[in-house]
Amino acid sequence: MNGKVFSIAAVLTILCASCAGFFVTDEREQPDEFPPLIIAIIVAGSAGGGFAGGWFLNDYFDSDDTDVRPYLRLSAANNITDVMSVASVFTANANSNYAQLWGMTKEHWVRQAELEAYSEWQSGKEYDGNAVLLGARAYENNATMTANAVAQIDSFLGEVSEKIASWDGKDAYSGNMEAGFVFDNTRMLTDSTDIGADLISVANAHGTSGKVYIGTVGEDYIVTSEDYEPSYVYNFGARTSVTSEGGLTYVLETGKNYLSGISSTIGNKPFEAGIYTVSDAVIGGDTLSAVMGSSSVPLKAGMAMRSDGNVSLAYLDNGNVVCNGTYGTISFLVVPGDIPSGEQAPDKVDLTPMLKAYQTLLDKLYWTSVSANNSASAVWSIYDRADAKDYGVTTLMASNVYDSVVLSEGMNEILTLSAMQQLATYYDANDDIKDLQIGLYGEGMDAPFVRGSILDEYGNTVYGDVIFTPFFQSESVTLERGIDYTVDQNTLVAIWTDGRELSSWYSDAMRTDGYETLFVEDGYTFQITQLGVCDGSGMHSEPKVDFKVTKVDYIAPGKANLTDDPDADSTGKNILKAVCIVAGAILAVLGFVRRSPVLAIAGIGLIVFGVFFADPVWGWISRMVRL
């Protein structure tokens, strides 16, 4: 910005106000409140202040020693660098913590997989680990976990992109700033405003073929952030396609593909979460999960970097970052066009620790799935030995508590069978534990109960008029009194006693004189006649009861709220507006006091000019001066 622009505009504006003020001294009737001497002083002060202020600002903005634009650029670069450094450290720490916490869920996924194996087992049928873990919702929750893990930094990187884009059109920044990524010592920077990045899980099937789970964030998740959209897949090569286990094929264009925006090549079906085969391609996204089997594609922590419409990929390989076929480190850097004397340019922000922490999470998710798969396979083998299944068989009787060891299928099977033998001996030797007439009520209890009948998939009555509690395994369910519910997931049902009024059963100490368990599958029906919830104050009859299954929820990313960068050109516009409005207000007040329509109209006109026309006039003056 040329400082003379502001000088000219400021002096002209205040001179207009000053000259208009001379009309005041010519009025024949002057009120006591505003004697001519006071008016003369105000006018002289306004004119003198206008000349002095304009001259001072001209010297300030034209002086090489006091040019604010390099300082503004350096401040903007330091601001983004500082918050990027904090964000990368936060992301690395968060993903390390996520990995530790996920390790504590291993027994949950083991049991989910075992129950799914119970549901799917048939005499002579081969075990399919991917089918079992799909049914147990293990891959679905893995994908939701990674979507959460990358959402915060991806959202933040999006806000950084918006901040960089805001430099366009501002004289202090446009064309004078470079930003981007540095791989080792190679800078991938641009002075354009098209820059962005996403932290992703990478499946490298270049020159080969393999399988990976691609998930979606379901409609039941609430995403409150308007600027961030989850469930995407990058394709880092030429146009390719992925094919599901069910035969659906989806085309992935080069670059970023939002799953909500693609449909199958045949039938035009929306994208469905599931296991997909990737052939001779490198893809990455936020909802990928590694699957079981020799054809699985291992997942690597990576970063998709966009600059000037081009997308580059950096990913971890055995602890080292790979980009364009070479190894090094990946960093973020902002470089202002010029550095004021005595100041230092901001350092680059190393992003390698962030990738390593995310890789730790990906590895934990994979090995947790392996543990669940091995346990389910061991239970399946026990069913094969006996040629019969029972939902009570579980490897958790000899739970693996080591992070450094994953028990094999055979080891799980031996430990489980040994534990079962000991339990059988214990049960046979102690008759006192065989009596199941035990009251259920206890302090702090908050349990749901259903009274009704249970029908199998053919409509045959399995249990007629009993009190029971269903334990749904995968999806949350709401049961309503008087409305039949058809089961569509693995569900363990505890039958407590024969049917009776729930309040009467509560008064009778809720004894379980008819206790049995039943594992129901798809197609069973609950005919519901009564619903109740028991707590410390008694049994409460309810019209409906929610059975909410614990699962991973998608958490919408927050906003970083980066500060706006000041701009010297915008500052000039704002000062011009302020001068016009203040001068106009003075004239309008004087016109009102002196009953002078000319002064009042002049003042109002100057205010209108400042509010509505200062920007275009400032732009015109700027262009004229630059010529």
PDB file of N, CA and C in Angstrom, residues 471-513:
ATOM      1  N   PHE A 471     -30.009 -59.176  26.007  1.00  0.00           N
ATOM      2  CA  PHE A 471     -28.709 -58.514  25.986  1.00  0.00           C
ATOM      3  C   PHE A 471     -28.258 -58.432  24.531  1.00  0.00           C
ATOM      4  N   PHE A 472     -28.604 -57.316  23.895  1.00  0.00           N
ATOM      5  CA  PHE A 472     -28.245 -57.117  22.494  1.00  0.00           C
ATOM      6  C   PHE A 472     -26.739 -56.901  22.372  1.00  0.00           C
ATOM      7  N   GLN A 473     -26.146 -57.402  21.292  1.00  0.00           N
ATOM      8  CA  GLN A 473     -24.691 -57.411  21.177  1.00  0.00           C
ATOM      9  C   GLN A 473     -24.121 -56.300  20.311  1.00  0.00           C
ATOM     10  N   SER A 474     -24.859 -55.852  19.288  1.00  0.00           N
ATOM     11  CA  SER A 474     -24.249 -54.972  18.296  1.00  0.00           C
ATOM     12  C   SER A 474     -24.889 -53.602  18.192  1.00  0.00           C
ATOM     13  N   GLU A 475     -26.218 -53.559  18.100  1.00  0.00           N
ATOM     14  CA  GLU A 475     -26.909 -52.301  17.862  1.00  0.00           C
ATOM     15  C   GLU A 475     -27.903 -51.993  18.975  1.00  0.00           C
ATOM     16  N   SER A 476     -28.075 -50.714  19.269  1.00  0.00           N
ATOM     17  CA  SER A 476     -29.037 -50.293  20.280  1.00  0.00           C
ATOM     18  C   SER A 476     -30.460 -50.560  19.797  1.00  0.00           C
ATOM     19  N   VAL A 477     -31.357 -50.869  20.742  1.00  0.00           N
ATOM     20  CA  VAL A 477     -32.739 -51.220  20.416  1.00  0.00           C
ATOM     21  C   VAL A 477     -33.668 -50.526  21.409  1.00  0.00           C
ATOM     22  N   THR A 478     -34.821 -50.072  20.926  1.00  0.00           N
ATOM     23  CA  THR A 478     -35.876 -49.547  21.786  1.00  0.00           C
ATOM     24  C   THR A 478     -37.078 -50.477  21.687  1.00  0.00           C
ATOM     25  N   LEU A 479     -37.472 -51.078  22.803  1.00  0.00           N
ATOM     26  CA  LEU A 479     -38.641 -51.954  22.831  1.00  0.00           C
ATOM     27  C   LEU A 479     -39.838 -51.160  23.337  1.00  0.00           C
ATOM     28  N   GLU A 480     -41.017 -51.428  22.738  1.00  0.00           N
ATOM     29  CA  GLU A 480     -42.236 -50.724  23.111  1.00  0.00           C
ATOM     30  C   GLU A 480     -43.324 -51.709  23.514  1.00  0.00           C
ATOM     31  N   ARG A 481     -44.026 -51.354  24.568  1.00  0.00           N
ATOM     32  CA  ARG A 481     -45.098 -52.200  25.083  1.00  0.00           C
ATOM     33  C   ARG A 481     -46.194 -52.376  24.022  1.00  0.00           C
ATOM     34  N   GLY A 482     -46.609 -53.654  23.831  1.00  0.00           N
ATOM     35  CA  GLY A 482     -47.676 -53.947  22.883  1.00  0.00           C
ATOM     36  C   GLY A 482     -47.241 -54.056  21.445  1.00  0.00           C
ATOM     37  N   ILE A 483     -45.939 -53.863  21.164  1.00  0.00           N
ATOM     38  CA  ILE A 483     -45.436 -53.925  19.784  1.00  0.00           C
ATOM     39  C   ILE A 483     -44.408 -55.052  19.682  1.00  0.00           C
ATOM     40  N   ASP A 484     -44.613 -55.972  18.727  1.00  0.00           N
ATOM     41  CA  ASP A 484     -43.684 -57.081  18.529  1.00  0.00           C
ATOM     42  C   ASP A 484     -42.357 -56.551  17.983  1.00  0.00           C
ATOM     43  N   TYR A 485     -41.258 -57.165  18.441  1.00  0.00           N
ATOM     44  CA  TYR A 485     -39.937 -56.793  17.952  1.00  0.00           C
ATOM     45  C   TYR A 485     -39.266 -58.012  17.329  1.00  0.00           C
ATOM     46  N   THR A 486     -38.819 -57.869  16.083  1.00  0.00           N
ATOM     47  CA  THR A 486     -38.112 -58.948  15.392  1.00  0.00           C
ATOM     48  C   THR A 486     -36.609 -58.755  15.550  1.00  0.00           C
ATOM     49  N   VAL A 487     -35.937 -59.741  16.102  1.00  0.00           N
ATOM     50  CA  VAL A 487     -34.507 -59.654  16.381  1.00  0.00           C
ATOM     51  C   VAL A 487     -33.720 -59.701  15.069  1.00  0.00           C
ATOM     52  N   ASP A 488     -32.712 -58.822  14.938  1.00  0.00           N
ATOM     53  CA  ASP A 488     -31.872 -58.817  13.739  1.00  0.00           C
ATOM     54  C   ASP A 488     -30.386 -58.815  14.083  1.00  0.00           C
ATOM     55  N   GLN A 489     -30.061 -59.295  15.283  1.00  0.00           N
ATOM     56  CA  GLN A 489     -28.661 -59.361  15.718  1.00  0.00           C
ATOM     57  C   GLN A 489     -28.520 -60.435  16.788  1.00  0.00           C
ATOM     58  N   ASN A 490     -27.281 -60.830  17.055  1.00  0.00           N
ATOM     59  CA  ASN A 490     -27.039 -61.823  18.101  1.00  0.00           C
ATOM     60  C   ASN A 490     -27.500 -61.261  19.450  1.00  0.00           C
ATOM     61  N   THR A 491     -28.303 -62.051  20.160  1.00  0.00           N
ATOM     62  CA  THR A 491     -28.872 -61.566  21.425  1.00  0.00           C
ATOM     63  C   THR A 491     -28.945 -62.697  22.444  1.00  0.00           C
ATOM     64  N   LEU A 492     -28.305 -62.479  23.580  1.00  0.00           N
ATOM     65  CA  LEU A 492     -28.417 -63.405  24.697  1.00  0.00           C
ATOM     66  C   LEU A 492     -29.630 -62.999  25.524  1.00  0.00           C
ATOM     67  N   VAL A 493     -30.496 -63.950  25.835  1.00  0.00           N
ATOM     68  CA  VAL A 493     -31.703 -63.659  26.607  1.00  0.00           C
ATOM     69  C   VAL A 493     -31.663 -64.422  27.925  1.00  0.00           C
ATOM     70  N   ALA A 494     -31.824 -63.686  29.022  1.00  0.00           N
ATOM     71  CA  ALA A 494     -31.917 -64.310  30.338  1.00  0.00           C
ATOM     72  C   ALA A 494     -33.397 -64.423  30.704  1.00  0.00           C
ATOM     73  N   ILE A 495     -33.908 -65.657  30.814  1.00  0.00           N
ATOM     74  CA  ILE A 495     -35.299 -65.869  31.214  1.00  0.00           C
ATOM     75  C   ILE A 495     -35.310 -66.064  32.731  1.00  0.00           C
ATOM     76  N   TRP A 496     -35.965 -65.146  33.447  1.00  0.00           N
ATOM     77  CA  TRP A 496     -35.891 -65.148  34.895  1.00  0.00           C
ATOM     78  C   TRP A 496     -36.964 -66.039  35.550  1.00  0.00           C
ATOM     79  N   THR A 497     -38.180 -65.933  35.085  1.00  0.00           N
ATOM     80  CA  THR A 497     -39.256 -66.671  35.739  1.00  0.00           C
ATOM     81  C   THR A 497     -40.486 -66.679  34.831  1.00  0.00           C
ATOM     82  N   ASP A 498     -41.513 -67.397  35.228  1.00  0.00           N
ATOM     83  CA  ASP A 498     -42.763 -67.409  34.468  1.00  0.00           C
ATOM     84  C   ASP A 498     -43.427 -66.039  34.548  1.00  0.00           C
ATOM     85  N   GLY A 499     -44.319 -65.763  33.575  1.00  0.00           N
ATOM     86  CA  GLY A 499     -44.937 -64.463  33.481  1.00  0.00           C
ATOM     87  C   GLY A 499     -45.832 -64.114  34.651  1.00  0.00           C
ATOM     88  N   ARG A 500     -45.709 -62.897  35.137  1.00  0.00           N
ATOM     89  CA  ARG A 500     -46.552 -62.349  36.183  1.00  0.00           C
ATOM     90  C   ARG A 500     -46.363 -60.844  36.170  1.00  0.00           C
ATOM     91  N   GLU A 501     -47.217 -60.122  36.846  1.00  0.00           N
ATOM     92  CA  GLU A 501     -47.060 -58.676  36.920  1.00  0.00           C
ATOM     93  C   GLU A 501     -45.678 -58.329  37.474  1.00  0.00           C
ATOM     94  N   LEU A 502     -44.985 -57.408  36.822  1.00  0.00           N
ATOM     95  CA  LEU A 502     -43.620 -57.072  37.237  1.00  0.00           C
ATOM     96  C   LEU A 502     -43.587 -56.518  38.660  1.00  0.00           C
ATOM     97  N   SER A 503     -44.582 -55.727  39.025  1.00  0.00           N
ATOM     98  CA  SER A 503     -44.616 -55.176  40.384  1.00  0.00           C
ATOM     99  C   SER A 503     -44.804 -56.274  41.415  1.00  0.00           C
ATOM    100  N   SER A 504     -45.606 -57.293  41.077  1.00  0.00           N
ATOM    101  CA  SER A 504     -45.807 -58.426  41.976  1.00  0.00           C
ATOM    102  C   SER A 504     -44.527 -59.228  42.123  1.00  0.00           C
ATOM    103  N   TRP A 505     -43.801 -59.396  41.011  1.00  0.00           N
ATOM    104  CA  TRP A 505     -42.532 -60.125  41.051  1.00  0.00           C
ATOM    105  C   TRP A 505     -41.499 -59.376  41.894  1.00  0.00           C
ATOM    106  N   TYR A 506     -41.515 -58.043  41.792  1.00  0.00           N
ATOM    107  CA  TYR A 506     -40.617 -57.225  42.598  1.00  0.00           C
ATOM    108  C   TYR A 506     -40.925 -57.403  44.084  1.00  0.00           C
ATOM    109  N   SER A 507     -42.203 -57.440  44.423  1.00  0.00           N
ATOM    110  CA  SER A 507     -42.604 -57.597  45.827  1.00  0.00           C
ATOM    111  C   SER A 507     -42.213 -58.963  46.373  1.00  0.00           C
ATOM    112  N   ASP A 508     -42.060 -59.919  45.483  1.00  0.00           N
ATOM    113  CA  ASP A 508     -41.680 -61.283  45.884  1.00  0.00           C
ATOM    114  C   ASP A 508     -40.168 -61.486  45.808  1.00  0.00           C
ATOM    115  N   ALA A 509     -39.439 -60.352  45.956  1.00  0.00           N
ATOM    116  CA  ALA A 509     -37.967 -60.372  45.993  1.00  0.00           C
ATOM    117  C   ALA A 509     -37.348 -60.761  44.656  1.00  0.00           C
ATOM    118  N   MET A 510     -38.123 -60.745  43.567  1.00  0.00           N
ATOM    119  CA  MET A 510     -37.611 -61.006  42.219  1.00  0.00           C
ATOM    120  C   MET A 510     -36.828 -62.316  42.158  1.00  0.00           C
ATOM    121  N   ARG A 511     -37.416 -63.375  42.683  1.00  0.00           N
ATOM    122  CA  ARG A 511     -36.738 -64.670  42.712  1.00  0.00           C
ATOM    123  C   ARG A 511     -36.675 -65.258  41.306  1.00  0.00           C
ATOM    124  N   THR A 512     -35.585 -65.965  41.021  1.00  0.00           N
ATOM    125  CA  THR A 512     -35.348 -66.525  39.678  1.00  0.00           C
ATOM    126  C   THR A 512     -35.609 -68.027  39.691  1.00  0.00           C
ATOM    127  N   ASP A 513     -36.836 -68.420  40.022  1.00  0.00           N
ATOM    128  CA  ASP A 513     -37.128 -69.844  40.148  1.00  0.00           C
ATOM    129  C   ASP A 513     -37.245 -70.555  38.798  1.00  0.00           C
TER     130      ASP A 513
END
